[in-house]
XYZ file of C-alpha atoms in Angstrom:
723
model
C -50.357 -69.805 -24.198
C -53.063 -67.175 -24.578
C -56.348 -67.905 -26.307
C -59.151 -65.587 -27.340
C -62.774 -66.597 -27.882
C -64.624 -63.988 -29.935
C -66.692 -63.313 -33.009
C -64.863 -60.040 -33.672
C -63.058 -60.647 -36.949
C -60.873 -57.584 -36.498
C -58.988 -59.349 -33.709
C -58.409 -62.619 -35.513
C -54.828 -61.872 -36.578
C -52.402 -61.467 -33.698
C -49.128 -62.943 -32.551
C -50.110 -62.388 -28.891
C -52.852 -65.016 -28.758
C -54.698 -67.624 -30.765
C -58.362 -67.210 -31.666
C -60.364 -70.344 -30.902
C -63.984 -71.472 -30.593
C -65.998 -72.068 -27.423
C -65.649 -75.824 -27.895
C -61.889 -75.608 -28.338
C -61.536 -73.415 -25.255
C -63.465 -75.859 -23.101
C -61.127 -78.670 -24.165
C -58.129 -76.562 -23.138
C -59.741 -75.662 -19.801
C -61.025 -79.139 -18.980
C -57.826 -80.541 -17.343
C -57.508 -77.581 -14.987
C -58.710 -78.277 -11.431
C -57.437 -75.108 -9.756
C -58.304 -72.213 -12.022
C -57.707 -68.465 -12.087
C -60.841 -66.430 -12.848
C -61.379 -62.742 -13.556
C -63.734 -60.358 -15.357
C -63.559 -57.049 -17.162
C -66.651 -54.868 -17.058
C -67.900 -51.449 -18.125
C -68.229 -50.370 -14.507
C -69.242 -51.369 -11.007
C -73.037 -51.633 -11.277
C -74.048 -55.034 -12.538
C -77.485 -53.796 -13.634
C -76.401 -50.863 -15.805
C -72.899 -51.898 -16.896
C -72.002 -54.713 -19.267
C -69.781 -57.715 -18.708
C -67.032 -57.247 -21.326
C -64.915 -60.345 -20.842
C -64.166 -63.327 -18.641
C -60.663 -64.697 -18.223
C -60.044 -68.301 -17.143
C -56.740 -70.134 -16.838
C -53.518 -71.037 -15.061
C -49.833 -70.354 -15.626
C -49.623 -72.530 -18.768
C -52.829 -71.539 -20.556
C -55.200 -68.598 -20.320
C -58.481 -68.081 -22.160
C -60.180 -64.709 -22.585
C -63.849 -64.853 -23.560
C -65.276 -61.838 -25.373
C -68.649 -61.466 -23.636
C -69.783 -58.783 -26.075
C -70.061 -61.471 -28.783
C -70.021 -64.753 -26.812
C -72.713 -65.808 -24.324
C -70.877 -66.567 -21.060
C -73.663 -68.986 -20.120
C -72.060 -71.432 -22.553
C -69.487 -71.870 -19.762
C -72.056 -72.285 -16.988
C -71.424 -76.008 -16.451
C -67.691 -75.448 -16.310
C -67.971 -72.542 -13.860
C -70.428 -74.466 -11.671
C -68.216 -77.567 -11.542
C -66.298 -78.766 -8.481
C -63.120 -76.946 -9.563
C -61.546 -74.351 -7.289
C -61.802 -70.912 -8.876
C -59.333 -68.298 -7.665
C -60.477 -64.677 -7.814
C -59.226 -61.391 -6.400
C -61.981 -59.465 -4.617
C -64.455 -62.152 -5.622
C -67.508 -60.226 -4.424
C -67.321 -57.940 -7.452
C -67.014 -60.706 -10.061
C -69.578 -62.985 -8.424
C -72.302 -60.358 -8.837
C -71.757 -60.304 -12.603
C -71.941 -64.096 -12.679
C -75.123 -64.015 -10.561
C -76.608 -61.680 -13.155
C -76.102 -64.467 -15.683
C -77.480 -66.957 -13.120
C -74.126 -68.666 -12.804
C -73.382 -69.913 -9.264
C -69.715 -70.715 -8.682
C -69.419 -73.357 -5.971
C -65.777 -73.322 -4.897
C -64.322 -69.853 -4.511
C -60.873 -68.894 -3.257
C -60.534 -65.131 -2.798
C -56.881 -64.076 -2.784
C -57.852 -60.634 -1.508
C -59.583 -62.121 1.547
C -56.543 -64.308 2.164
C -54.374 -61.194 2.335
C -56.907 -59.484 4.600
C -56.766 -62.400 7.037
C -52.968 -62.465 7.031
C -52.856 -58.746 7.817
C -56.015 -58.297 9.898
C -55.412 -55.616 12.524
C -52.893 -53.641 10.490
C -53.829 -50.053 9.566
C -54.867 -49.470 5.932
C -51.894 -48.814 3.693
C -49.323 -50.739 5.714
C -49.620 -53.698 3.349
C -50.873 -53.592 -0.227
C -53.946 -55.750 -0.799
C -54.155 -55.594 -4.590
C -53.272 -58.313 -7.074
C -50.376 -56.176 -8.289
C -48.998 -56.078 -4.731
C -49.399 -59.834 -4.322
C -47.610 -60.574 -7.614
C -44.649 -58.544 -6.438
C -44.678 -59.831 -2.835
C -45.047 -63.525 -3.667
C -43.562 -63.906 -7.169
C -41.423 -60.777 -7.604
C -43.358 -60.031 -10.794
C -44.326 -56.517 -11.887
C -47.879 -56.404 -13.237
C -48.857 -53.465 -15.415
C -52.340 -52.313 -14.321
C -52.427 -49.127 -16.420
C -54.385 -50.912 -19.145
C -57.404 -51.291 -16.852
C -58.544 -47.708 -17.406
C -58.423 -48.094 -21.187
C -60.759 -51.065 -21.506
C -64.042 -49.138 -21.417
C -62.875 -46.680 -24.070
C -60.812 -48.846 -26.420
C -62.522 -52.235 -26.072
C -60.820 -55.618 -26.397
C -57.576 -54.739 -28.158
C -54.427 -56.887 -28.318
C -53.097 -55.016 -25.289
C -56.278 -55.689 -23.318
C -56.278 -59.403 -24.172
C -52.699 -59.768 -22.922
C -53.526 -57.755 -19.793
C -56.621 -59.837 -19.015
C -54.807 -63.134 -19.469
C -51.997 -62.028 -17.158
C -54.558 -61.281 -14.434
C -55.371 -65.004 -14.156
C -51.972 -66.430 -15.141
C -50.376 -65.955 -11.734
C -53.370 -66.596 -9.465
C -52.754 -70.341 -8.854
C -49.100 -69.743 -7.924
C -49.997 -66.864 -5.615
C -52.628 -69.060 -3.946
C -50.056 -71.820 -3.284
C -47.808 -69.400 -1.453
C -50.733 -67.807 0.383
C -51.834 -71.234 1.616
C -48.367 -71.847 3.065
C -48.617 -68.604 5.023
C -52.219 -69.270 6.029
C -51.337 -72.735 7.332
C -48.374 -71.378 9.275
C -50.633 -68.747 10.852
C -53.350 -71.343 11.590
C -55.794 -69.486 9.313
C -56.882 -72.263 6.953
C -60.264 -72.630 8.643
C -60.710 -68.853 8.632
C -60.098 -68.533 4.881
C -62.417 -71.469 4.177
C -65.087 -69.741 6.238
C -64.654 -66.361 4.517
C -64.565 -67.942 1.049
C -67.977 -69.431 1.761
C -69.353 -66.153 3.075
C -68.161 -63.996 0.167
C -70.711 -65.795 -2.029
C -73.429 -64.708 0.400
C -72.235 -61.120 0.615
C -72.153 -60.815 -3.168
C -75.746 -62.063 -3.193
C -76.793 -59.489 -0.579
C -75.325 -56.669 -2.655
C -76.904 -58.103 -5.789
C -80.376 -58.311 -4.205
C -80.461 -54.832 -2.712
C -83.466 -53.426 -0.877
C -86.598 -51.603 -2.017
C -87.214 -48.126 -0.613
C -90.733 -46.671 -0.685
C -89.944 -43.267 -2.221
C -93.165 -41.561 -1.143
C -92.783 -42.724 2.459
C -89.143 -41.662 2.476
C -89.933 -38.191 1.155
C -92.680 -37.809 3.761
C -90.197 -38.890 6.431
C -87.633 -36.393 5.133
C -90.173 -33.570 5.411
C -91.011 -34.562 8.984
C -87.308 -34.886 9.815
C -86.707 -31.306 8.664
C -89.703 -30.096 10.677
C -88.382 -31.867 13.761
C -84.943 -30.335 13.229
C -86.377 -26.817 12.926
C -88.436 -27.405 16.054
C -85.389 -28.687 17.939
C -83.358 -25.664 16.799
C -86.126 -23.308 17.937
C -86.216 -24.998 21.338
C -82.471 -24.417 21.678
C -82.720 -20.783 20.642
C -85.685 -20.179 22.941
C -83.875 -21.786 25.867
C -80.840 -19.524 25.444
C -82.975 -16.401 25.032
C -85.056 -17.265 28.086
C -81.928 -18.016 30.075
C -80.517 -14.613 29.153
C -83.693 -12.857 30.302
C -83.554 -14.655 33.647
C -79.908 -13.768 34.254
C -79.428 -10.445 32.460
C -79.241 -8.607 35.773
C -76.088 -10.515 36.640
C -73.708 -9.789 33.831
C -70.814 -11.689 35.349
C -72.937 -14.856 35.734
C -73.970 -14.721 32.110
C -70.841 -13.564 30.317
C -67.894 -14.893 32.303
C -65.871 -17.394 30.375
C -63.092 -19.100 32.268
C -59.747 -19.066 30.542
C -56.366 -19.806 32.014
C -53.827 -17.782 30.053
C -50.296 -19.121 30.041
C -47.744 -17.691 27.596
C -49.964 -14.672 26.735
C -50.344 -13.432 30.337
C -47.929 -10.512 30.029
C -49.370 -9.494 26.693
C -52.795 -9.116 28.277
C -51.387 -7.344 31.352
C -49.657 -4.717 29.248
C -52.331 -3.892 26.663
C -54.341 -0.732 27.141
C -56.864 -1.625 24.450
C -58.496 -4.883 23.513
C -56.550 -6.763 20.784
C -58.414 -7.343 17.518
C -58.356 -11.115 17.864
C -60.230 -10.747 21.149
C -62.712 -8.139 19.975
C -65.489 -9.689 22.022
C -63.527 -9.133 25.235
C -64.977 -6.570 27.614
C -62.262 -6.620 30.287
C -59.556 -8.827 31.801
C -59.259 -9.448 35.519
C -56.409 -11.004 37.481
C -57.925 -13.110 40.255
C -55.194 -14.759 42.332
C -52.959 -15.449 39.358
C -55.786 -16.826 37.226
C -56.841 -14.540 34.402
C -60.500 -14.250 33.447
C -61.867 -12.817 30.248
C -65.247 -11.118 30.448
C -67.082 -11.220 27.136
C -69.818 -8.871 26.015
C -73.246 -10.295 26.875
C -74.525 -10.204 23.318
C -72.154 -12.932 22.128
C -74.973 -15.481 22.466
C -78.007 -13.170 22.340
C -78.869 -10.050 20.368
C -81.665 -7.484 20.710
C -82.908 -5.291 17.869
C -83.218 -1.804 19.392
C -83.624 0.057 16.077
C -86.735 -1.610 14.783
C -87.929 -1.873 11.226
C -89.981 0.562 9.152
C -92.525 -2.074 8.152
C -92.576 -4.596 10.996
C -91.986 -2.201 13.860
C -90.026 -3.057 17.004
C -89.263 -6.506 18.363
C -86.988 -6.234 21.370
C -87.308 -9.918 22.257
C -83.829 -11.390 22.855
C -82.763 -13.606 19.926
C -80.160 -16.356 20.177
C -77.563 -15.896 17.458
C -75.533 -19.071 17.975
C -74.808 -21.228 14.936
C -75.480 -24.633 16.468
C -73.414 -26.318 13.765
C -70.326 -24.389 14.867
C -68.474 -26.019 17.756
C -66.492 -22.799 18.122
C -69.708 -20.918 18.970
C -71.342 -23.637 21.081
C -68.357 -24.500 23.288
C -68.216 -21.129 25.143
C -71.900 -21.373 26.053
C -71.618 -24.892 27.452
C -68.457 -24.049 29.361
C -70.221 -21.024 30.796
C -72.994 -23.312 32.025
C -70.492 -25.578 33.774
C -69.951 -28.448 31.312
C -66.553 -30.093 31.144
C -65.860 -30.425 27.433
C -62.296 -31.686 27.603
C -61.616 -34.999 25.911
C -58.696 -36.909 24.432
C -58.130 -36.812 20.687
C -56.905 -40.269 19.646
C -55.585 -38.991 16.324
C -53.446 -36.160 17.660
C -52.787 -37.625 21.097
C -53.695 -34.279 22.649
C -56.500 -32.875 24.757
C -59.273 -30.994 22.977
C -62.764 -29.609 23.623
C -65.756 -31.401 22.169
C -69.533 -30.998 22.097
C -70.154 -34.535 20.865
C -73.181 -36.270 22.305
C -71.002 -38.768 24.192
C -69.437 -35.827 26.091
C -72.718 -34.069 26.873
C -74.840 -37.160 27.665
C -73.209 -38.046 31.027
C -73.494 -34.404 32.153
C -77.210 -33.957 31.520
C -77.863 -33.144 35.182
C -75.782 -29.937 34.919
C -78.322 -28.031 32.865
C -81.645 -28.665 31.088
C -80.057 -27.436 27.857
C -78.182 -30.744 27.595
C -81.267 -32.757 26.661
C -82.482 -30.013 24.329
C -79.108 -29.969 22.599
C -78.891 -33.777 22.367
C -82.329 -33.814 20.775
C -81.128 -31.240 18.237
C -77.990 -33.244 17.423
C -80.016 -36.439 16.977
C -82.410 -34.697 14.575
C -79.539 -33.062 12.752
C -77.874 -36.428 12.171
C -81.092 -37.895 10.806
C -81.543 -35.044 8.323
C -77.934 -35.039 7.125
C -77.410 -38.816 7.023
C -80.782 -40.269 6.050
C -82.189 -38.015 3.386
C -81.718 -37.274 -0.293
C -78.621 -39.466 -0.503
C -80.783 -42.575 -0.164
C -82.991 -41.512 -3.066
C -79.922 -40.937 -5.238
C -78.797 -44.515 -4.573
C -81.921 -46.101 -6.076
C -80.916 -48.142 -9.100
C -82.748 -47.064 -12.295
C -83.153 -50.665 -13.446
C -84.132 -52.481 -10.244
C -85.682 -49.580 -8.331
C -83.700 -50.838 -5.336
C -80.730 -49.620 -3.318
C -77.573 -51.664 -3.880
C -74.932 -50.526 -1.428
C -71.545 -52.077 -0.716
C -70.157 -53.988 2.269
C -66.698 -54.571 3.655
C -66.455 -58.247 4.618
C -63.579 -58.161 7.095
C -63.185 -55.451 9.669
C -60.560 -56.059 12.374
C -63.242 -57.793 14.464
C -64.346 -59.858 11.399
C -67.643 -57.964 11.405
C -69.162 -56.346 8.325
C -69.183 -52.644 7.674
C -71.459 -50.925 5.193
C -71.254 -47.883 2.957
C -68.137 -45.854 2.319
C -66.680 -44.396 -0.852
C -65.791 -46.081 -4.110
C -62.152 -45.059 -4.498
C -62.323 -45.183 -8.299
C -65.615 -43.365 -8.909
C -65.831 -41.280 -5.730
C -69.429 -42.443 -5.198
C -70.594 -42.487 -1.576
C -72.591 -45.589 -0.667
C -75.272 -45.420 2.023
C -74.915 -47.331 5.274
C -77.819 -49.700 5.833
C -76.428 -51.058 9.105
C -76.775 -47.901 11.195
C -80.297 -46.884 10.223
C -82.409 -45.469 13.075
C -84.561 -48.129 14.687
C -87.714 -46.027 14.816
C -90.782 -47.473 13.120
C -91.139 -44.500 10.759
C -87.705 -45.024 9.206
C -87.927 -48.783 8.980
C -91.405 -48.674 7.455
C -89.849 -47.076 4.377
C -88.040 -50.322 3.541
C -90.606 -52.557 1.928
C -91.117 -55.750 -0.010
C -92.024 -55.866 -3.695
C -95.707 -56.438 -4.625
C -96.510 -60.108 -4.065
C -93.679 -60.503 -1.560
C -93.434 -60.213 2.211
C -90.642 -58.924 4.414
C -89.007 -61.308 6.900
C -86.927 -59.927 9.750
C -85.178 -61.977 12.423
C -82.535 -61.261 15.018
C -80.862 -63.028 17.895
C -82.261 -62.502 21.395
C -79.719 -60.697 23.609
C -76.892 -61.898 21.368
C -74.063 -59.877 22.909
C -75.006 -60.764 26.474
C -75.350 -64.455 25.626
C -71.994 -64.431 23.849
C -70.315 -62.735 26.809
C -71.760 -65.382 29.131
C -70.383 -68.149 26.880
C -67.005 -66.561 26.234
C -66.336 -65.612 29.869
C -68.072 -68.637 31.406
C -69.138 -66.312 34.214
C -71.223 -68.280 36.790
C -73.596 -65.402 37.603
C -74.318 -64.681 33.941
C -74.837 -68.323 33.077
C -77.168 -68.760 36.051
C -79.400 -65.787 35.126
C -79.834 -67.216 31.618
C -80.283 -70.882 32.553
C -82.173 -70.549 35.839
C -83.436 -66.965 35.929
C -85.431 -64.704 33.655
C -82.454 -63.703 31.507
C -82.604 -60.037 32.554
C -78.854 -59.467 32.468
C -79.276 -55.679 32.800
C -81.006 -55.979 36.164
C -78.310 -58.379 37.311
C -75.644 -55.897 36.193
C -77.365 -53.173 38.231
C -77.343 -55.388 41.330
C -73.642 -56.069 40.913
C -72.756 -52.420 40.278
C -74.908 -50.961 43.061
C -75.096 -53.638 45.792
C -75.765 -51.177 48.631
C -78.267 -49.056 46.740
C -80.244 -52.124 45.626
C -79.886 -54.099 48.836
C -83.065 -56.009 49.585
C -84.356 -55.818 45.990
C -84.256 -59.107 44.106
C -82.951 -59.173 40.553
C -86.394 -59.971 39.170
C -87.805 -56.830 40.803
C -85.101 -54.336 39.793
C -86.811 -53.363 36.547
C -90.039 -52.473 38.326
C -88.711 -51.061 41.587
C -85.411 -49.454 40.575
C -85.673 -48.632 36.891
C -83.195 -45.727 37.113
C -80.532 -47.969 38.607
C -81.206 -50.552 35.914
C -80.497 -47.885 33.285
C -77.300 -46.944 35.109
C -76.434 -50.620 35.361
C -76.685 -50.957 31.582
C -74.157 -48.154 31.153
C -71.844 -49.830 33.635
C -72.350 -53.172 31.908
C -71.545 -51.929 28.414
C -68.620 -49.916 29.739
C -66.908 -52.691 31.702
C -67.830 -55.725 29.598
C -65.875 -54.312 26.675
C -62.742 -53.430 28.608
C -63.607 -50.212 30.413
C -62.505 -49.386 33.968
C -63.394 -47.035 36.797
C -62.555 -44.015 34.654
C -64.947 -45.254 31.986
C -67.742 -45.560 34.543
C -66.996 -42.132 35.995
C -67.242 -40.608 32.529
C -70.354 -42.553 31.464
C -72.259 -41.652 34.642
C -70.691 -38.209 35.290
C -69.254 -39.367 38.627
C -65.985 -38.757 40.425
C -63.076 -41.070 39.686
C -63.355 -42.541 43.181
C -67.053 -43.340 42.698
C -66.323 -44.891 39.310
C -63.615 -47.109 40.786
C -65.908 -48.218 43.604
C -68.596 -49.285 41.113
C -65.982 -51.070 38.995
C -64.704 -53.054 41.984
C -68.213 -54.043 43.106
C -69.130 -55.097 39.575
C -66.071 -57.285 39.192
C -66.652 -58.885 42.605
C -70.061 -59.955 41.334
C -68.881 -61.193 37.956
C -65.856 -63.328 38.838
C -65.739 -65.107 35.493
C -65.759 -61.818 33.623
C -62.803 -60.560 35.647
C -60.808 -63.743 35.052
C -61.602 -63.540 31.344
C -60.468 -59.926 31.070
C -57.301 -60.610 33.056
C -56.540 -63.468 30.644
C -57.213 -61.295 27.578
C -54.844 -58.576 28.769
C -52.075 -61.083 29.411
C -52.673 -63.219 26.321
C -52.467 -60.432 23.742
C -49.158 -59.133 25.091
C -47.703 -62.651 25.080
C -48.815 -63.598 21.552
C -49.104 -60.361 19.606
C -52.529 -61.220 18.228
C -56.125 -61.667 19.370
C -57.806 -64.991 18.677
C -61.232 -63.731 17.650
C -62.806 -67.144 17.876
C -61.376 -70.597 18.670
C -63.653 -72.363 16.177
C -62.813 -70.414 13.017
C -59.334 -69.332 14.250
C -59.654 -65.763 12.956
C -56.925 -63.506 14.368
C -56.476 -59.766 14.671
C -52.810 -58.841 14.853
C -51.213 -56.107 16.947
C -49.495 -54.330 14.085
C -46.644 -52.849 16.140
C -46.168 -55.801 18.501
C -42.466 -56.261 17.688
C -41.847 -52.591 18.430
C -43.765 -52.827 21.721
C -41.742 -55.844 22.866
C -38.510 -54.147 21.885
C -39.495 -51.037 23.860
C -40.496 -53.109 26.905
C -37.098 -54.812 26.878
C -35.449 -51.447 27.559
C -37.433 -50.922 30.758
C -34.579 -51.674 33.134
C -34.093 -50.295 36.629
C -31.663 -47.712 35.244
C -34.205 -46.742 32.574
C -36.923 -46.043 35.167
C -34.507 -43.997 37.259
C -33.727 -41.831 34.230
C -37.423 -41.622 33.348
C -38.407 -40.400 36.820
C -35.709 -37.737 36.740
C -36.787 -36.463 33.328
C -40.461 -36.528 34.339
C -39.660 -34.537 37.487
C -37.910 -31.949 35.336
C -41.014 -31.658 33.163
C -39.116 -32.800 30.067
C -42.113 -34.414 28.358
C -40.592 -34.103 24.867
C -37.646 -36.319 25.720
C -37.514 -39.567 23.695
C -37.370 -41.630 26.900
C -40.528 -40.060 28.301
C -42.246 -40.287 24.904
C -41.407 -43.982 24.487
C -42.988 -44.806 27.862
C -46.113 -42.830 27.058
C -46.456 -44.430 23.621
C -45.839 -47.946 24.938
C -48.468 -47.833 27.664
C -50.965 -46.118 25.388
C -50.610 -48.847 22.754
C -50.531 -51.590 25.397
C -53.791 -50.346 26.952
C -55.449 -50.103 23.533
C -54.353 -53.634 22.584
C -55.565 -55.070 25.901
C -58.959 -53.421 25.485
C -59.190 -54.740 21.932
C -58.317 -58.215 23.204
C -61.360 -58.093 25.480
C -63.686 -56.505 22.966
C -62.711 -58.191 19.697
C -63.349 -61.750 20.894
C -66.943 -60.883 21.725
C -67.598 -58.963 18.524
C -65.736 -61.593 16.535
C -67.863 -64.425 17.896
C -70.980 -62.420 17.050
C -69.684 -61.943 13.524
C -69.083 -65.681 13.161
C -72.640 -66.459 14.283
C -74.003 -64.041 11.689
C -71.802 -65.270 8.871
C -72.448 -68.937 9.582
C -76.236 -68.643 9.669
C -76.064 -66.588 6.454
C -73.991 -69.315 4.790
C -76.459 -71.985 5.939
C -79.389 -69.933 4.658
C -77.729 -69.264 1.294
C -76.915 -72.944 0.785
C -80.456 -73.976 1.757
C -81.976 -71.512 -0.705
C -79.589 -72.689 -3.399
C -80.473 -76.339 -2.777
C -84.188 -75.506 -2.954
C -83.656 -73.472 -6.145
C -84.930 -70.347 -4.378
C -82.011 -67.998 -4.958
C -83.151 -64.895 -6.857
C -86.683 -65.687 -5.658
C -85.930 -65.129 -1.976
C -83.858 -61.979 -1.627
C -81.407 -61.223 1.196
C -81.925 -57.481 1.691
C -80.258 -56.030 4.786
C -77.791 -57.641 7.204
C -77.393 -55.811 10.531
C -74.787 -57.613 12.689
C -77.186 -59.961 14.541
C -80.175 -59.447 12.260
C -81.210 -60.661 8.820
C -83.882 -59.150 6.584
C -85.252 -61.164 3.675
C -87.919 -60.749 1.037
C -89.889 -63.748 -0.190
C -93.065 -64.509 -2.149
C -96.065 -64.317 0.168
C -97.007 -67.976 -0.342
C -93.679 -69.229 1.060
C -92.842 -66.405 3.478
C -93.737 -68.361 6.625
C -91.697 -71.332 5.425
C -88.669 -69.109 4.750
C -89.077 -67.412 8.140
C -88.867 -70.795 9.875
C -85.857 -71.740 7.765
C -84.102 -68.501 8.738
C -84.664 -69.070 12.467
C -83.474 -72.687 12.150
C -80.264 -71.546 10.448
C -79.714 -68.910 13.138
C -80.148 -71.394 15.977
C -77.882 -73.995 14.376
C -75.172 -71.407 13.832
C -75.571 -70.184 17.397
C -75.128 -73.721 18.728
C -71.657 -73.893 17.152
C -70.358 -70.845 19.014
C -72.548 -70.693 22.135
C -72.505 -74.113 23.742
C -73.422 -73.266 27.367
C -76.147 -70.652 26.971
C -77.963 -71.178 23.683
C -78.827 -68.410 21.242
C -82.465 -68.037 20.236
C -84.024 -65.800 17.586
C -87.206 -63.787 17.056
C -88.833 -63.428 13.648
C -91.520 -61.135 12.196
C -93.242 -61.350 8.806
C -94.875 -58.242 7.296
C -94.887 -56.133 4.136
C -92.139 -53.861 5.486
C -89.307 -53.781 7.998
C -90.968 -53.621 11.411
C -88.644 -55.631 13.607
C -87.308 -53.712 16.611
């Protein structure tokens, strides 16, 4: 039965529902212990859009409350009771309840349940909406077309029926979800995420204050730095041209191996239009070289100007935002720009920083260019878009977060698929003091920032149970980067103790960090060769030495590679039981079963013939590509997943402590950054809250890191200063 609670007389007569009072509705709702809950609103922003209705009920009875005429706080006691309230994408609804200062205790988020059951699958492979769940679990078609009408038409008969149906099926869907969750050993994971969604809704509700004047001043400086970096690039190219202009072939030769167009170039008597910058073509031992005109990168004004006169200084005319224009220059200077495109599965040329960084020794332009790219990113990513996100009511930025990435970590920002609005990412902000100083506390409040000390390294030590890592933390100075350098470069650092590496061999310590981050997350000798711009043989030698030093790490990685291909999923953490599934595992196993002796004989014959398009050759390539990716994820995800659990658990503990002390909405949770929390609290209790935050972080760390304990640093100021 449908019921409608409203003071709108125009809706009193309907065969689709019965109009009742608040008191009558509470009597109907009272027996329900597991309750469906949903809202209809004017929009997504809780501060500028109104709550239109709240729907509560189960399969037998549903109540829609008209919040335009009925105060939802009349249901506060009911909503804050010990009942289990089932929502779909609870984070959205919880913010509207927070705005009414209603704190729902027991939340079950059907959307998060689906996310957990399908974690690891690419977006789109399984529908995550309530409409999808109704069809998948109950074979019921839900009409969602009414949703778009609500804002314009209000609470009509059609809308009341629609709203009631949104809660009618939630309890039955939950029952079937729980069966699947139990079978997949995910009951602890969903309990954990249901607790955290209340925290994440609070973080989005609180938002963060941006000092507009400081931000605008930073933007101006960012643009100045970008112009300066661009000038340095242009000046470098012009100066380089002047130094080498006497040797045209050194400056203008661009290597190109021509395959199917060889004869075309041999036979032409004039330069084709599409190669209008070509000066001449030379056959050198079967390899064809194109010689380009020298002014492709530099131009000189030989005609002058009537008013300004002559300026024959060489001017760089490269558009540094055009990869097409930058690639020829860097190839000319000897950079290897080839990389593998994961999306297309083909080789391509790239001028990304990660390609240029390991090759900095080739030419001084590398560092100049990297500086330009860094400044360019700052200007394009951290500028006017932040000012546009400031809420007109709160004066704060309220972005959005995704609660469950494949590693169980949070992500921030992205686009609202319904409005098209782009949300800013608060988790990847530059760590420089100038940027962080723009994020401030309100007058009368102080900013509290805390993060774990060496969280990833400590987690790796605990997860791998590596003896050398554990020893450096428990008995040494904890400088894991110096230890990594010693393991990676035993001959080069022979005679230097770990405690002295930082002072006596700083360069090798920096190289050791690159080796550490490369190998610890599943990289191999090729990874090291690429990260340090070394030969494959040198990279493999470093990899072998590193693994000899970290025996526990090697055993752990060997286990991860084997385990994922045996089970088809990655156990992110043994405490919470989160799992990331290998979405095409069944296909991989089926393919592997065809790898018989006869199959490999056929494969070798086809490979020798160069028949790379054959389905047999393709299946082998695809299998080993996916297998390698899954094995690397198995190594990486467990570490990131454990870090995510630490963060989520201490956030849950903090939220519950603030709630118990009646300090929610007084102490604000502003920015979460993986292993870091940023709060805002009244000055008189800031130190107390800072201690509480560190206590929660340590207690959460103790759950997941039992051998080497996690510690945390905290800073209290009027702005974000933690580094």
